[in-house]
Amino acid sequence: MAADKMMQFVSVPQALPHKRAVDERVHDFGEIYDRFTPAHAAQQASRCEQCGIPFCHIHCPVQNHIPDWLRMTAEGRLEEAWELNAATNNLPEICGRICPQDRLCEGNCVIEKGFNAVTIGTVERFINDTAFERGWIKPNKPLRERPQSVGVIGAGPAGLAVADQLRKEGWQVHVYDRYDRVGGLMIYGIPGFKLEKDVVVRRWRLLEEGGVQFHLGCDIGAPGSPGFAELRSRHDAIFIGTGVYKARALQVPGVGLPGVVPALAYLTASNRKSLGDDVPAFDEGTLSAEGKHVVVVGGGDTAMDCVRTAIRQGALSVKCLYRRDKQNMPGSMREVKHAEEEGVEFVWLSAPEAFIGQDRVEAVRAIRMRLGTPDSTGRQSPELVPDSGFRLPADLVVGALGFDPEDHVTMFGEPELKVSRWGTITIDWSTMQTSMPGVFAGGDIVRGASLVVWGIRDGRDAAASIHRHLLACAADGSALAEAA
Ligand code: FAD
Ligand code: SF4
Ligand code: SF4
């Protein structure tokens, strides 16, 4: 029966849901793909070959049981498909939307070469959006409440996965975040055209209804908020999921001119505006691209989000300046394609030399690059092409060169907290525990800038370890608070 429905990849071509026309989608921040219909989802799921050793599953960071829920979807057993998917992923409807599937599950699907991969992410999104609509997803109400509590610093995907997993076990979970909303970069970094905000808010409400207590506007270690030591004394274990927020600086003359802004400030203003907040820097034009010539410097996914945001804000022109070529850029090719369709001009093999202007930026002086000999990682290093300078008009320059961790040792006043030479928090990967007993960490603050799905994986691993730790503490009657 199953075999009859499956392995249709030879006769059924790969198809994505309808993609909104460029002319329409560049005027709003809605997602660009519609949803599969049930028939369409079943048909696309039926393309799966049901591999004995599924490489899609191996390369999915949360090890989703992909062939099994694809089969259930193809057979119309959607509630079972959702249950199985939810067992390994705390935010499947979000991963289905924004995982770079071409580098993970779908990029490793065996039918990718020759027949094009099964559209795994889109099916995952379909299963879970359907589950929400049909009311199958309920808040996790634990069977029994346990008195011990866990303090989670950071309400991004890593912190939310920890909170969800530990709440299911009945532990008291308190999540602290410096932002006024839950979701971390999912709410204020990633634009709505990739991930609509109500999808994130829906999860926030569900966790709250399940008993997770959120303390928002609480910047641990900053004046006016509890310090790290205080949090340790309040809770029996701590999870740090604070992400990476220090923008790598553009190091060229003129960087201090008004009109040269960091990517996250720019994207946060845009996301806040979409959420209905008052954003004076946006309304006054400092953080808006409307009517401007925009140059975004960088070639990663953050740069792609900035250029596509600028298009939607009504920029006069949007250019992306990247020092390597298209083949060597770190951003997802899928996102580059969307950006090109939407009218972004890529200026490959080019780097800024200076930002020019009197009272504010007026132009970027750039220079051509070429790819030289490979470095120790095998990647070709960009080299300057002499006498190749050129100018681009620019009223807004957005620097999107990546992020580094803030100094957590100082922020938390904890010299005992071991960090790497890059400033990421060092953990024992077998337990997710930091150098401090009872203090665990995961997500970007451990890995460096990474992905939502890796944050979820870390959160799940840390939650399992925290659960064992709390059981051991409860058994011998000693809580972290007493040990500290
Ligand atoms: P975060 O999501 O950064 O959350 C950390 C939270 O900790 C934040 O809410 C912050 O306010 C809080 N915090 C920090 N310090 C403190 C403190 N002292 N006290 C209290 N709270 C604190 N990944 C994908 O998979 N797909 C994508 O398409 C994608 N696009 C991206 C686009 C952009 C513009 C950016 C910047 C990132 C993108 N990413 C994407 C990466 C992804 O968002 C991150 O890898 C992921 O959010 C990391 O999760 P996290 O929980 O570790 O940290
Ligand atoms: Fe693919 Fe991400 Fe879903 Fe895993 S979680 S199956 S990598 S879309
Ligand atoms: Fe199906 Fe592709 Fe996974 Fe094989 S690799 S089980 S064909 S989705």
XYZ file of C-alpha atoms and ligand atoms in Angstrom:
553
model
C 0.000 0.000 0.000
C 2.703 2.441 1.074
C 4.907 1.467 -1.840
C 2.008 2.107 -4.231
C 1.735 5.684 -3.071
C 5.430 6.386 -2.842
C 8.455 6.580 -5.189
C 6.587 8.761 -7.681
C 9.629 10.909 -8.419
C 9.996 9.534 -11.936
C 6.517 10.586 -13.018
C 5.779 13.504 -10.656
C 8.090 16.496 -11.134
C 9.227 18.629 -8.210
C 6.871 21.550 -7.630
C 6.756 24.284 -5.017
C 3.597 26.114 -3.984
C 2.648 29.158 -5.995
C 5.237 31.950 -5.634
C 3.739 35.423 -5.538
C 4.529 37.595 -8.563
C 7.406 40.038 -8.052
C 5.229 43.087 -8.829
C 2.884 42.110 -6.046
C 5.254 40.814 -3.355
C 7.705 43.732 -3.354
C 4.982 45.964 -1.930
C 4.517 44.108 1.330
C 6.343 41.988 3.933
C 4.163 38.892 3.539
C 5.769 35.507 2.823
C 6.380 34.945 -0.853
C 5.131 31.352 -1.158
C 1.506 30.293 -0.771
C 0.721 27.030 1.008
C 0.411 23.587 -0.521
C -3.145 22.317 -0.892
C -3.610 18.889 0.784
C -3.622 17.191 -2.641
C -0.491 19.016 -3.711
C 1.313 18.172 -0.454
C 0.357 14.500 -0.749
C 1.560 14.400 -4.341
C 4.899 16.042 -3.575
C 5.442 13.809 -0.509
C 4.766 10.755 -2.683
C 7.917 11.506 -4.688
C 10.048 10.188 -1.806
C 11.980 7.010 -2.536
C 11.734 5.811 1.106
C 15.493 5.267 1.332
C 16.739 2.581 3.721
C 19.501 4.944 4.817
C 17.837 8.360 4.458
C 20.503 11.014 3.922
C 17.855 13.707 4.344
C 17.365 12.554 7.960
C 21.102 12.284 8.615
C 21.653 15.860 7.421
C 18.707 17.346 9.291
C 20.156 18.850 12.501
C 17.165 17.686 14.576
C 17.136 14.294 12.816
C 13.535 14.508 11.712
C 12.022 11.161 10.652
C 11.489 12.578 7.182
C 10.662 9.508 5.067
C 8.093 8.365 7.640
C 6.152 11.624 7.803
C 6.399 12.030 4.039
C 4.742 8.627 3.663
C 2.018 9.569 6.175
C 1.393 12.815 4.303
C 1.145 10.995 0.995
C -1.404 8.648 2.587
C -3.441 11.511 4.047
C -2.494 10.539 7.646
C -1.712 14.128 8.543
C -2.301 13.991 12.277
C 0.174 11.101 12.601
C 2.619 12.953 10.380
C 2.381 15.999 12.646
C 2.839 13.930 15.845
C 5.950 12.261 14.487
C 7.383 15.560 13.263
C 6.631 17.349 16.545
C 8.450 14.598 18.455
C 11.819 15.737 17.066
C 11.310 19.442 16.320
C 9.989 22.175 18.636
C 9.507 24.749 15.854
C 8.804 22.672 12.728
C 6.554 25.247 11.030
C 9.432 27.729 11.337
C 12.136 25.345 10.090
C 9.889 24.377 7.179
C 9.911 28.045 6.190
C 13.470 29.197 6.828
C 15.928 26.315 7.059
C 18.381 26.540 4.165
C 17.056 23.192 2.923
C 19.356 23.276 -0.096
C 22.300 22.879 2.311
C 20.581 20.429 4.716
C 17.805 17.876 4.135
C 16.930 18.612 0.514
C 20.532 19.156 -0.552
C 21.200 15.563 0.543
C 18.056 13.967 -0.870
C 19.178 11.122 -3.157
C 16.836 12.100 -5.967
C 18.250 15.654 -6.058
C 20.637 14.647 -8.846
C 18.514 13.885 -11.860
C 15.004 14.428 -10.500
C 15.227 17.375 -8.038
C 14.820 16.824 -4.308
C 11.609 16.096 -2.475
C 10.282 19.461 -1.213
C 10.771 18.405 2.420
C 10.673 21.856 4.031
C 7.472 22.888 2.298
C 5.763 19.646 3.319
C 6.940 20.169 6.921
C 5.447 23.647 6.888
C 2.186 22.299 5.429
C 1.854 19.548 8.056
C 2.313 21.953 10.948
C 0.235 24.854 9.632
C -2.544 22.307 9.140
C -2.039 21.015 12.701
C -2.396 24.552 14.080
C -5.507 25.218 11.998
C -7.187 21.975 12.980
C -6.447 22.516 16.674
C -4.213 19.469 17.116
C -1.456 21.558 18.707
C -2.191 22.140 22.371
C -0.105 23.741 25.123
C 2.112 21.239 26.913
C 0.467 20.660 30.260
C 2.813 18.394 32.231
C 1.348 15.398 34.043
C 2.953 16.521 37.278
C 4.516 19.746 38.455
C 8.015 19.628 39.922
C 9.170 22.320 42.334
C 12.646 22.945 40.903
C 13.063 25.760 38.410
C 15.275 26.598 35.474
C 16.298 30.094 34.380
C 16.692 30.462 30.618
C 18.499 33.583 29.380
C 17.374 34.360 25.844
C 14.038 33.695 24.145
C 15.472 32.775 20.739
C 15.033 29.326 19.210
C 17.631 27.734 21.530
C 15.991 29.113 24.692
C 12.492 28.284 23.448
C 13.445 24.676 22.675
C 14.918 24.282 26.181
C 11.812 25.834 27.725
C 9.438 23.632 25.740
C 11.298 20.411 26.481
C 11.722 21.080 30.218
C 8.166 22.266 30.686
C 6.922 18.957 29.244
C 8.797 17.276 32.105
C 7.055 19.484 34.680
C 9.981 21.717 35.694
C 9.222 25.391 36.389
C 10.685 27.394 33.513
C 11.449 31.114 33.597
C 12.698 32.732 30.383
C 14.438 36.131 30.606
C 14.932 38.315 27.540
C 16.148 41.856 27.020
C 13.688 42.319 24.157
C 10.011 43.121 24.675
C 8.925 40.181 22.520
C 9.726 36.476 22.377
C 11.590 34.936 19.442
C 15.092 36.480 19.343
C 16.279 36.880 15.764
C 13.129 35.135 14.542
C 11.118 38.191 15.598
C 13.503 41.137 15.080
C 16.165 39.832 12.641
C 14.509 37.651 10.001
C 12.113 39.679 7.813
C 8.421 38.844 7.404
C 8.800 37.861 3.742
C 10.708 34.784 4.995
C 8.866 34.275 8.285
C 5.659 36.123 9.092
C 5.645 37.382 12.666
C 2.344 35.845 13.715
C 3.939 32.423 13.174
C 6.460 33.255 15.918
C 3.872 34.906 18.178
C 1.680 31.781 17.899
C 4.467 29.696 19.473
C 5.089 32.307 22.167
C 1.418 32.167 23.221
C 1.449 28.368 23.232
C 4.462 28.214 25.531
C 2.895 30.780 27.821
C -0.327 28.780 27.984
C 1.760 25.727 28.851
C 3.126 27.529 31.908
C 6.468 28.921 30.711
C 6.961 32.257 32.475
C 8.482 35.009 30.356
C 10.272 37.979 31.921
C 10.655 40.433 29.053
C 12.648 43.654 29.027
C 15.028 41.915 31.408
C 18.639 42.410 30.312
C 20.594 40.041 32.552
C 23.761 41.728 33.801
C 22.677 45.265 32.846
C 21.767 47.956 35.393
C 18.148 47.674 36.481
C 17.904 43.949 35.680
C 18.923 40.957 37.776
C 22.557 39.934 37.587
C 23.745 36.477 36.623
C 24.601 35.539 40.228
C 21.119 36.501 41.329
C 19.605 34.307 38.639
C 21.732 31.386 39.801
C 20.463 31.843 43.316
C 16.839 31.912 42.069
C 17.002 28.763 39.967
C 18.284 25.204 40.155
C 19.862 25.336 36.699
C 20.589 28.003 34.099
C 20.626 27.898 30.296
C 22.405 30.641 28.355
C 21.013 31.155 24.844
C 21.918 34.778 24.289
C 22.942 34.633 20.620
C 25.546 36.848 18.921
C 24.819 40.535 18.493
C 28.071 42.503 18.110
C 28.159 43.631 14.481
C 31.506 43.184 12.712
C 32.561 46.706 11.839
C 33.219 47.997 8.339
C 36.806 49.203 8.595
C 37.108 51.938 6.011
C 37.263 55.749 6.213
C 33.897 57.461 6.507
C 32.287 54.620 8.447
C 31.052 57.066 11.089
C 29.076 59.208 8.618
C 25.324 59.425 9.186
C 23.629 57.049 6.766
C 26.083 54.182 7.371
C 24.198 51.733 9.585
C 24.584 48.174 10.906
C 22.336 45.466 9.439
C 20.574 44.435 12.621
C 19.574 47.997 13.574
C 18.168 48.384 10.066
C 16.275 45.061 10.080
C 15.005 45.481 13.647
C 13.523 48.882 12.788
C 11.793 47.383 9.759
C 10.442 44.403 11.730
C 9.234 46.641 14.551
C 7.444 48.815 12.021
C 5.723 45.719 10.565
C 4.698 44.767 14.106
C 3.043 48.185 14.534
C 5.609 49.764 16.898
C 6.582 53.424 16.922
C 10.074 53.608 15.443
C 11.245 57.251 15.348
C 14.519 56.411 13.562
C 12.474 54.803 10.807
C 9.869 57.550 10.571
C 12.564 60.230 10.474
C 14.268 58.315 7.667
C 17.518 57.315 9.416
C 16.680 53.620 9.229
C 14.433 53.623 6.176
C 15.458 53.042 2.551
C 12.507 54.857 1.004
C 13.578 57.097 -1.869
C 17.260 56.291 -1.363
C 20.130 54.730 -3.257
C 21.081 51.817 -1.012
C 24.333 49.857 -0.904
C 24.512 46.747 1.270
C 28.004 45.426 2.011
C 28.253 41.651 2.541
C 27.276 38.384 0.888
C 25.536 36.316 3.568
C 21.893 35.722 4.369
C 21.722 38.874 6.495
C 22.834 40.924 3.478
C 20.132 39.223 1.375
C 17.524 40.124 3.983
C 18.701 43.757 3.957
C 18.605 44.161 0.177
C 15.154 42.614 -0.079
C 13.901 44.780 2.790
C 15.215 47.907 1.046
C 13.347 46.958 -2.150
C 10.105 46.668 -0.150
C 10.687 50.015 1.532
C 10.744 51.732 -1.864
C 14.464 52.362 -2.414
C 15.449 54.078 -5.680
C 18.170 51.487 -6.264
C 19.603 48.601 -4.247
C 23.096 47.234 -4.774
C 24.850 44.424 -2.957
C 28.624 44.810 -2.806
C 30.461 41.529 -2.219
C 34.188 40.883 -2.409
C 33.946 37.353 -3.821
C 31.857 36.044 -6.746
C 28.430 34.454 -6.841
C 29.789 30.901 -6.596
C 31.728 31.761 -3.450
C 29.175 33.707 -1.480
C 28.018 32.288 1.853
C 24.344 33.206 1.384
C 21.768 30.709 0.159
C 21.434 30.620 -3.656
C 17.691 30.471 -3.228
C 17.760 33.864 -1.485
C 20.081 35.363 -4.126
C 17.638 34.265 -6.804
C 14.736 35.910 -4.993
C 16.764 39.106 -4.579
C 17.713 39.165 -8.277
C 14.080 38.653 -9.287
C 13.079 41.558 -7.047
C 15.502 43.969 -8.714
C 18.636 43.893 -6.546
C 21.846 44.535 -8.463
C 24.822 42.439 -7.354
C 28.241 44.011 -7.672
C 30.430 40.917 -7.363
C 34.168 40.933 -6.668
C 34.063 44.427 -5.190
C 34.806 45.926 -1.774
C 34.305 49.370 -0.247
C 37.413 51.561 0.117
C 35.722 54.591 1.694
C 32.365 56.172 2.353
C 32.218 59.680 0.938
C 30.094 62.633 2.044
C 30.024 65.971 3.867
C 27.310 65.783 6.533
C 26.123 62.313 5.601
C 27.057 59.528 3.224
C 26.658 60.365 -0.461
C 28.668 57.676 -2.207
C 30.739 54.540 -1.771
C 34.224 54.458 -3.267
C 34.774 50.816 -4.150
C 37.506 48.738 -5.750
C 37.460 45.575 -7.820
C 38.757 42.314 -6.390
C 39.946 39.044 -7.918
C 40.153 35.616 -6.361
C 43.732 34.626 -5.579
C 45.337 31.526 -4.160
C 43.327 29.326 -1.796
C 43.875 29.833 1.961
C 44.271 27.053 4.566
C 40.550 26.240 4.292
C 40.821 25.853 0.522
C 38.824 29.047 -0.086
C 40.323 31.510 -2.564
C 41.288 34.782 -0.881
C 40.123 37.993 -2.539
C 42.902 40.343 -3.729
C 42.682 43.989 -4.775
C 42.863 44.762 -8.491
C 45.140 47.841 -8.698
C 43.720 51.064 -10.205
C 40.210 49.661 -10.468
C 38.381 52.115 -8.201
C 34.816 53.185 -8.957
C 32.009 55.077 -7.209
C 28.449 54.133 -6.393
C 25.889 56.735 -5.296
C 24.579 55.909 -1.821
C 22.271 57.657 0.655
C 22.115 54.583 2.867
C 24.894 52.041 3.413
C 24.109 48.901 5.391
C 27.012 46.878 6.812
C 26.212 43.166 6.900
C 29.553 41.526 7.631
C 28.364 39.170 10.366
C 28.187 39.105 14.139
C 30.433 38.293 17.077
C 29.496 37.498 20.677
C 29.317 40.188 23.326
C 31.759 39.841 26.230
C 29.773 37.510 28.474
C 32.440 37.271 31.168
C 32.110 41.015 31.819
C 28.375 41.132 31.111
C 27.680 38.440 33.684
C 30.588 39.354 36.007
C 31.695 35.717 35.997
C 35.437 35.163 35.415
C 34.739 31.441 35.906
C 32.719 31.311 32.668
C 35.076 29.904 30.036
C 34.912 31.409 26.562
C 36.800 30.631 23.354
C 39.195 33.044 21.692
C 36.270 34.208 19.537
C 34.210 34.970 22.653
C 31.742 32.106 22.206
C 30.870 30.217 25.402
C 32.792 26.967 25.771
C 30.757 23.881 26.656
C 31.278 20.167 27.117
C 29.347 18.927 24.060
C 28.412 15.664 25.760
C 26.420 17.548 28.435
C 26.055 21.095 27.027
C 27.362 22.272 30.415
C 29.633 25.304 30.605
C 32.661 25.574 32.874
C 30.202 26.481 35.673
C 28.288 23.624 37.327
C 24.575 23.705 36.608
C 25.014 26.327 33.884
C 24.336 25.137 30.326
C 24.506 26.936 26.985
C 23.643 26.488 23.302
C 22.700 28.150 20.030
C 24.660 30.995 18.439
C 26.430 31.978 21.660
C 28.190 28.594 21.535
C 28.432 27.964 17.780
C 28.859 31.534 16.519
C 26.270 32.841 14.037
C 24.457 29.722 12.871
C 20.894 28.613 12.113
C 17.550 28.398 13.865
C 17.498 24.609 13.496
C 20.906 24.240 15.193
C 19.639 26.401 18.047
C 16.709 24.007 18.428
C 19.020 21.008 18.375
C 21.229 22.534 21.076
C 18.197 23.463 23.144
C 16.913 19.896 23.005
C 20.291 18.412 23.902
C 20.726 20.881 26.766
C 17.199 20.219 28.057
C 17.897 16.471 28.213
C 21.059 17.157 30.165
C 19.406 19.712 32.490
C 16.621 17.190 33.160
C 19.195 14.588 34.277
C 21.002 17.215 36.336
C 17.814 18.298 38.123
C 16.792 14.712 38.825
C 20.229 14.098 40.344
C 19.963 17.305 42.415
C 16.479 16.348 43.580
C 17.712 12.859 44.494
C 20.548 14.030 46.708
C 18.630 17.073 47.949
C 21.230 19.537 46.800
C 20.175 22.283 44.456
C 22.499 24.434 42.448
C 21.498 27.345 44.649
C 23.035 25.601 47.639
C 26.143 24.568 45.736
C 26.778 28.131 44.508
P 18.884 34.469 19.163
O 17.810 34.132 18.202
O 19.810 35.545 18.793
O 18.192 34.811 20.550
C 18.949 35.260 21.639
C 18.062 36.034 22.578
O 18.813 36.338 23.749
C 17.576 37.353 22.021
O 16.157 37.434 22.129
C 18.263 38.413 22.895
O 17.443 39.559 23.132
C 18.474 37.641 24.182
N 19.578 38.145 25.009
C 20.858 38.368 24.664
N 21.576 38.776 25.727
C 20.702 38.829 26.777
C 20.833 39.199 28.138
N 21.986 39.586 28.668
N 19.726 39.141 28.927
C 18.518 38.756 28.422
N 18.363 38.397 27.132
C 19.437 38.430 26.324
N 18.695 31.124 10.426
C 17.984 30.239 9.687
O 17.935 29.055 10.040
N 17.342 30.630 8.555
C 17.331 31.931 8.157
O 16.722 32.259 7.124
C 18.028 32.885 8.937
N 18.019 34.199 8.590
C 18.657 35.096 9.394
C 18.576 36.437 9.073
C 19.218 37.380 9.879
C 19.108 38.823 9.516
C 19.978 36.961 11.006
C 20.701 37.966 11.835
C 20.053 35.626 11.325
C 19.387 34.684 10.532
N 19.419 33.325 10.837
C 18.720 32.428 10.083
C 20.181 32.844 12.009
C 19.247 32.549 13.183
O 18.333 33.589 13.359
C 20.071 32.329 14.445
O 21.025 31.321 14.190
C 19.194 31.878 15.605
O 18.162 32.802 15.857
C 20.054 31.695 16.862
O 19.234 31.336 17.924
P 19.654 31.654 19.433
O 18.498 31.201 20.252
O 20.993 31.091 19.696
O 19.828 33.227 19.516
Fe 14.885 20.075 6.613
Fe 15.158 21.914 8.521
Fe 12.984 20.406 8.458
Fe 15.322 19.323 9.121
S 14.210 20.869 10.261
S 13.794 18.469 7.711
S 16.743 20.488 7.823
S 13.584 21.888 6.893
Fe 12.997 10.427 0.543
Fe 14.982 11.962 -0.426
Fe 14.923 11.301 2.131
Fe 15.445 9.422 0.303
S 16.737 11.189 0.776
S 14.105 9.239 2.100
S 14.152 10.149 -1.366
S 13.425 12.556 1.072
